[in-house]
């Protein structure tokens, strides 16, 4: 069956993207010879966008004797349904374009041209919001299988090193340029929650906080979870939104700030491998929730959502130490003066610890979902539909992988006083 493409996904878009992005900022005129589209993601991979892959054969008009092939990713953000509301609420399109076009290239230059993201070729809002990127698959970066239940220690160590370099680059830039620091604060003041949108009208808040109710329903039937913890979860429910807001809206005046990716889990990163299968490098995608705040955002979120159960429980301290070691090395090389200590890093993790709870309740069920049952709708509109969302959450929260992970996490959160 032929792929039914939206009308806005066409050769004219690809030609404009190539002419704009091949030698940006210089414009390069091209002639398209062939162009083929196909879906680039599977069900459950993306919530806010439709993603397509375009294979293109073209010639530059200043070199008509040479054909070139390229593979591009086209990320489309239709304004329909609840995802349109979320895109508007979180300023997703504008933020991601700014990150890819301006911020990430500057961060890369600040630390020896470390590659943090795919190259951006073109962005437009006509007729809908679309971004055209370099296809990382074409340079041997691939996504891991989300249904494996998490990443092993080698992958997680690599992620910590890359996060450290990314954070360090933003610290170096902010230190060298007070103007740049102000731009970070103004343009990236929030990630998951826009503080200007009330709780009552906040689509994201409504979708993700419903997970606590489902967790309580499921956990109340688990014999391996202390009933006192379930009681604390019930008591937490009325103030859950307030505590989440309080955690994410901290000013962090007594700590240090970095540019956070904001949504670091396995579907938002691609890996390159050595011939023996060892992960060699990682590049992040989807910078639409980036925010300039405590590094505790990325660290808490990734330490919950990236590792397998075994790695999360046995190597958490080692992963934090690896992050700090690499953060220190990059900052030292740049001559940065006030380098955070390991204690400073742990303080930031503790500061944003409630975000760890949020990640465990709202995102980890998606990460650990072993399969998608036939008939289950996993789109954002389904998550905003009370009946469909509850059906999906019950499938996720009752999964063996999630139950094994969340029971241990809740016990840790309880010991740390996070549920009180």
XYZ file of C-alpha atoms in Angstrom:
420
model
C 0.000 0.000 0.000
C 1.422 3.367 -1.039
C 2.281 5.874 1.696
C -0.333 8.627 1.820
C 1.682 11.811 2.265
C 0.326 15.121 3.514
C 0.248 17.701 0.728
C 2.833 19.893 2.451
C 5.432 17.104 2.295
C 6.676 17.561 -1.261
C 9.675 18.185 -3.510
C 9.320 21.949 -3.210
C 9.893 21.711 0.549
C 12.968 19.521 0.065
C 14.451 21.769 -2.601
C 14.015 24.809 -0.358
C 15.564 22.917 2.546
C 18.620 21.910 0.527
C 19.123 25.356 -0.927
C 18.851 26.895 2.541
C 20.876 24.405 4.515
C 23.579 22.812 2.393
C 26.003 25.691 2.824
C 24.195 27.812 5.426
C 24.224 30.815 5.633
C 25.130 30.935 1.921
C 22.271 29.840 -0.343
C 23.053 27.053 -2.823
C 20.784 26.503 -5.827
C 20.031 22.871 -6.643
C 18.152 20.715 -9.125
C 16.195 17.763 -7.694
C 16.483 14.534 -9.673
C 14.679 12.083 -7.383
C 12.867 12.331 -4.065
C 11.268 9.522 -2.052
C 9.493 9.769 1.308
C 8.690 7.216 3.985
C 7.705 7.222 7.645
C 10.719 7.514 9.950
C 9.152 6.422 13.235
C 6.873 3.726 14.576
C 3.865 3.843 16.880
C 4.792 5.176 20.314
C 7.993 6.919 19.236
C 6.666 10.476 18.951
C 3.875 12.388 20.642
C 4.080 15.943 19.317
C 5.137 15.367 15.721
C 4.926 13.269 12.577
C 8.387 12.311 11.326
C 9.309 11.342 7.772
C 12.519 10.383 6.003
C 13.303 11.834 2.568
C 15.895 10.258 0.271
C 17.028 12.763 -2.337
C 19.244 12.761 -5.411
C 20.193 16.234 -6.601
C 22.722 18.396 -8.424
C 24.133 21.748 -7.481
C 23.566 24.201 -10.301
C 27.222 25.253 -10.126
C 28.273 21.601 -10.651
C 25.773 19.897 -12.976
C 28.167 17.051 -13.800
C 27.960 15.518 -10.325
C 24.950 13.840 -8.727
C 24.700 13.804 -4.937
C 22.532 11.696 -2.631
C 21.311 12.775 0.784
C 18.886 11.524 3.410
C 16.899 14.063 5.429
C 14.481 13.922 8.339
C 11.329 16.038 8.153
C 9.642 16.719 11.486
C 6.077 17.967 11.056
C 4.093 19.539 13.909
C 0.435 19.832 12.864
C -1.659 22.137 15.040
C -4.473 19.612 15.356
C -5.868 18.103 18.542
C -4.217 18.302 21.925
C -0.710 18.191 20.511
C -1.406 21.548 18.898
C -2.266 22.929 22.328
C 0.921 21.496 23.821
C 3.060 22.874 20.990
C 1.592 26.311 21.672
C 1.793 26.092 25.470
C 5.442 25.049 25.545
C 6.627 27.122 22.580
C 7.976 23.850 21.214
C 8.640 24.807 17.594
C 10.309 28.159 18.269
C 12.428 26.702 21.048
C 13.632 23.733 19.001
C 14.507 25.877 15.974
C 16.445 28.277 18.198
C 18.313 25.392 19.797
C 19.274 23.725 16.514
C 20.025 26.859 14.522
C 21.820 28.981 17.107
C 22.432 27.508 20.558
C 23.618 23.959 19.864
C 26.154 24.980 17.170
C 27.579 27.546 19.613
C 27.754 24.955 22.390
C 29.539 22.620 19.996
C 32.125 25.285 19.143
C 32.683 25.993 22.843
C 33.952 22.452 23.452
C 35.995 21.521 20.397
C 33.130 20.973 17.956
C 31.582 18.128 19.902
C 28.499 17.000 18.001
C 25.418 17.346 20.156
C 22.720 17.303 17.479
C 21.902 16.774 13.829
C 22.454 19.630 11.413
C 19.396 21.790 10.771
C 18.644 22.466 7.102
C 15.397 24.399 7.158
C 12.453 25.419 9.327
C 9.122 26.879 8.295
C 5.628 27.564 9.616
C 4.025 27.629 6.163
C 1.671 25.813 5.801
C 2.453 24.083 9.131
C 5.422 23.959 11.465
C 8.151 21.796 9.927
C 11.853 21.283 10.594
C 14.231 19.526 8.180
C 17.316 17.889 9.680
C 20.302 15.832 8.703
C 19.443 12.112 8.898
C 21.746 10.693 11.572
C 21.110 7.149 10.312
C 23.092 8.118 7.211
C 26.218 8.609 9.357
C 25.675 5.356 11.269
C 23.754 6.594 14.307
C 20.832 4.389 15.293
C 18.128 4.353 17.941
C 18.058 1.554 20.487
C 15.011 -0.643 20.903
C 12.723 1.083 23.388
C 11.051 -2.200 24.323
C 14.299 -3.566 25.834
C 13.419 -1.878 29.110
C 16.400 0.454 29.374
C 20.058 0.825 28.495
C 23.081 -1.073 29.809
C 25.977 0.446 31.753
C 28.146 1.237 28.707
C 25.322 3.199 27.083
C 24.498 5.028 30.312
C 28.122 5.995 30.979
C 28.307 7.412 27.457
C 25.128 9.396 28.073
C 26.558 10.859 31.293
C 29.707 11.961 29.465
C 27.705 13.647 26.724
C 25.364 15.380 29.178
C 28.411 16.621 31.097
C 29.967 18.090 27.946
C 26.675 19.684 26.943
C 26.170 21.227 30.371
C 29.792 22.371 30.596
C 29.570 24.047 27.192
C 26.589 26.109 28.347
C 28.411 27.087 31.558
C 31.409 28.244 29.533
C 29.227 30.293 27.196
C 27.239 31.876 30.036
C 30.443 32.747 31.890
C 32.085 34.359 28.871
C 28.996 36.318 27.854
C 26.506 37.807 30.348
C 24.384 38.679 27.312
C 24.239 35.032 26.300
C 23.323 34.051 29.857
C 20.406 36.483 29.794
C 19.283 35.061 26.458
C 19.345 31.570 27.965
C 17.227 32.768 30.888
C 14.728 34.598 28.677
C 14.359 32.062 25.870
C 14.646 28.845 27.885
C 13.034 29.681 31.194
C 10.960 26.503 31.356
C 10.763 22.958 29.999
C 7.773 20.691 30.680
C 5.682 23.343 32.416
C 5.096 26.891 31.260
C 4.693 28.932 34.478
C 2.521 31.453 32.602
C -0.163 28.818 31.983
C -2.462 28.142 34.938
C -2.771 24.636 36.352
C -6.386 24.488 35.234
C -5.543 25.284 31.601
C -2.242 23.403 31.418
C -2.657 20.503 28.960
C 0.682 18.902 29.835
C -0.001 19.112 33.562
C -3.386 17.515 33.040
C -2.019 14.619 30.992
C 0.999 13.712 33.062
C -0.394 14.165 36.552
C -3.189 11.661 35.877
C -0.556 8.956 36.108
C -0.369 9.291 39.896
C -4.016 8.227 40.220
C -3.379 5.127 38.114
C -0.233 4.311 40.087
C -2.177 4.497 43.352
C -4.899 2.252 41.924
C -2.371 -0.348 40.783
C -0.018 -0.091 43.766
C -2.842 -0.626 46.257
C -3.068 -4.208 44.932
C 0.663 -4.967 45.067
C 1.543 -7.185 48.011
C 5.264 -6.353 47.768
C 4.731 -2.639 48.457
C 4.308 -1.339 51.983
C 0.766 -0.056 52.558
C 2.209 3.027 54.298
C 3.766 4.088 50.993
C 0.392 3.784 49.248
C -1.146 5.949 52.001
C 1.548 8.571 51.412
C 0.858 8.495 47.659
C -2.840 9.127 48.353
C -1.940 12.021 50.646
C 0.399 13.417 47.985
C -2.245 13.407 45.253
C -4.024 16.691 46.210
C -0.730 18.631 46.268
C 1.049 16.800 43.435
C 0.663 19.588 40.859
C 1.699 22.224 43.365
C 4.840 20.328 44.357
C 5.756 19.672 40.740
C 5.403 23.373 39.928
C 7.440 24.328 42.990
C 10.210 21.942 41.978
C 10.436 23.063 38.354
C 10.045 26.790 39.009
C 12.974 27.102 41.411
C 15.383 29.969 40.705
C 18.463 27.985 41.833
C 20.213 31.142 42.987
C 22.499 29.266 45.394
C 23.635 26.634 42.895
C 24.699 26.504 39.270
C 22.669 26.541 36.070
C 23.139 24.805 32.740
C 21.288 24.382 29.486
C 19.312 21.173 29.952
C 18.112 19.023 27.080
C 14.931 18.522 29.074
C 13.670 15.163 27.789
C 16.487 12.639 27.920
C 15.251 9.093 27.446
C 16.206 6.395 24.963
C 13.907 7.576 22.146
C 15.601 10.976 22.145
C 19.133 9.744 21.531
C 20.928 7.888 18.755
C 24.128 5.869 19.155
C 27.116 5.077 16.968
C 28.831 1.728 17.595
C 32.300 0.257 17.285
C 32.706 -2.889 15.141
C 32.495 -5.019 18.313
C 29.123 -3.476 19.237
C 30.404 -1.170 21.979
C 28.660 2.226 21.947
C 31.116 4.849 20.712
C 29.110 8.092 20.671
C 25.626 9.428 21.329
C 23.756 12.362 19.796
C 20.582 13.824 21.260
C 17.442 14.711 19.297
C 14.218 16.579 20.178
C 15.453 19.744 21.880
C 11.911 21.087 22.192
C 11.831 21.058 26.021
C 15.277 22.539 26.624
C 15.527 24.782 29.673
C 18.199 26.827 31.436
C 18.085 25.798 35.086
C 19.620 23.337 37.537
C 21.437 20.332 35.988
C 19.229 18.325 38.337
C 16.560 18.376 35.612
C 18.581 16.323 33.115
C 20.290 14.224 35.763
C 17.197 13.161 37.691
C 15.233 12.532 34.511
C 17.920 10.511 32.725
C 18.944 8.507 35.813
C 15.340 7.335 36.117
C 14.462 6.833 32.452
C 17.620 5.650 30.698
C 19.065 2.682 32.665
C 17.844 -0.870 32.990
C 16.658 -1.851 36.444
C 20.026 -3.392 37.304
C 22.039 -0.371 36.161
C 19.740 2.077 37.946
C 19.974 0.221 41.245
C 23.657 -0.787 41.204
C 25.430 2.041 39.388
C 23.603 5.300 40.160
C 26.491 6.726 42.201
C 28.990 5.660 39.534
C 26.976 7.382 36.811
C 26.829 10.599 38.826
C 30.593 10.401 39.436
C 31.191 9.886 35.702
C 29.110 12.972 34.945
C 31.082 15.052 37.431
C 34.454 13.768 36.216
C 33.694 14.786 32.642
C 32.075 18.098 33.629
C 35.235 18.931 35.578
C 37.577 17.924 32.733
C 35.785 20.082 30.145
C 35.563 23.105 32.454
C 39.235 22.815 33.463
C 40.345 22.693 29.847
C 38.376 25.893 29.186
C 39.940 27.671 32.171
C 36.629 27.871 34.038
C 37.262 29.060 37.574
C 34.437 27.979 39.890
C 34.145 24.301 38.998
C 31.312 22.549 40.874
C 32.373 19.796 43.242
C 30.785 16.360 43.311
C 28.906 17.555 46.402
C 27.595 20.519 44.389
C 26.305 18.166 41.690
C 24.595 15.969 44.276
C 23.060 19.088 45.823
C 21.488 19.956 42.457
C 20.169 16.418 42.091
C 18.669 16.674 45.564
C 17.246 20.122 44.783
C 15.294 18.734 41.826
C 14.552 15.369 43.430
C 10.789 15.704 43.055
C 11.336 15.777 39.299
C 12.793 12.301 39.726
C 9.499 11.221 41.281
C 7.592 12.823 38.389
C 9.773 10.984 35.866
C 9.175 7.676 37.635
C 5.407 8.207 37.702
C 4.821 9.805 34.301
C 7.629 8.795 31.922
C 9.086 5.504 33.160
C 5.843 3.617 32.359
C 6.340 4.600 28.706
C 10.006 3.586 28.760
C 9.340 0.182 30.305
C 6.262 -0.677 28.233
C 7.207 -4.015 26.695
C 4.816 -3.916 23.747
C 1.842 -2.036 22.395
C -1.275 -4.165 22.414
C -3.412 -4.202 19.294
C -6.068 -1.522 19.539
C -4.225 0.619 22.103
C -3.947 4.245 21.037
C -0.683 5.846 22.252
C -1.011 9.262 20.597
C -1.153 12.492 22.587
C -4.870 12.930 21.872
C -5.467 9.503 23.385
C -3.506 10.521 26.483
C -5.808 13.514 26.826
C -8.897 11.315 26.452
C -9.811 10.046 29.928
C -11.071 6.617 28.855
C -8.335 5.855 26.297
C -5.604 7.205 28.564
C -6.725 5.067 31.485
C -6.733 1.951 29.286
C -3.171 2.710 28.158
C -1.919 3.570 31.643
C -3.303 0.386 33.152
C -1.406 -1.563 30.490
C 1.799 0.366 31.261
C 1.615 0.507 35.065
C 0.757 -3.166 35.445
C 3.681 -4.265 33.298
C 6.202 -6.490 35.071
C 9.157 -4.242 34.225
C 7.500 -1.106 35.514
C 6.218 -2.751 38.673
C 9.669 -4.122 39.483
C 11.263 -0.701 38.999
C 8.666 1.514 40.660
C 8.403 -0.567 43.841
C 12.125 -0.153 44.512
C 12.046 3.521 43.497
C 9.107 4.268 45.786
C 10.962 2.625 48.652
C 13.953 4.888 47.961
C 11.780 7.991 47.617
C 10.156 7.105 50.953
C 13.536 6.734 52.685
C 14.559 10.122 51.300
C 11.402 11.762 52.648
C 10.193 12.680 49.181
C 6.700 11.285 49.751
C 6.112 13.235 52.986
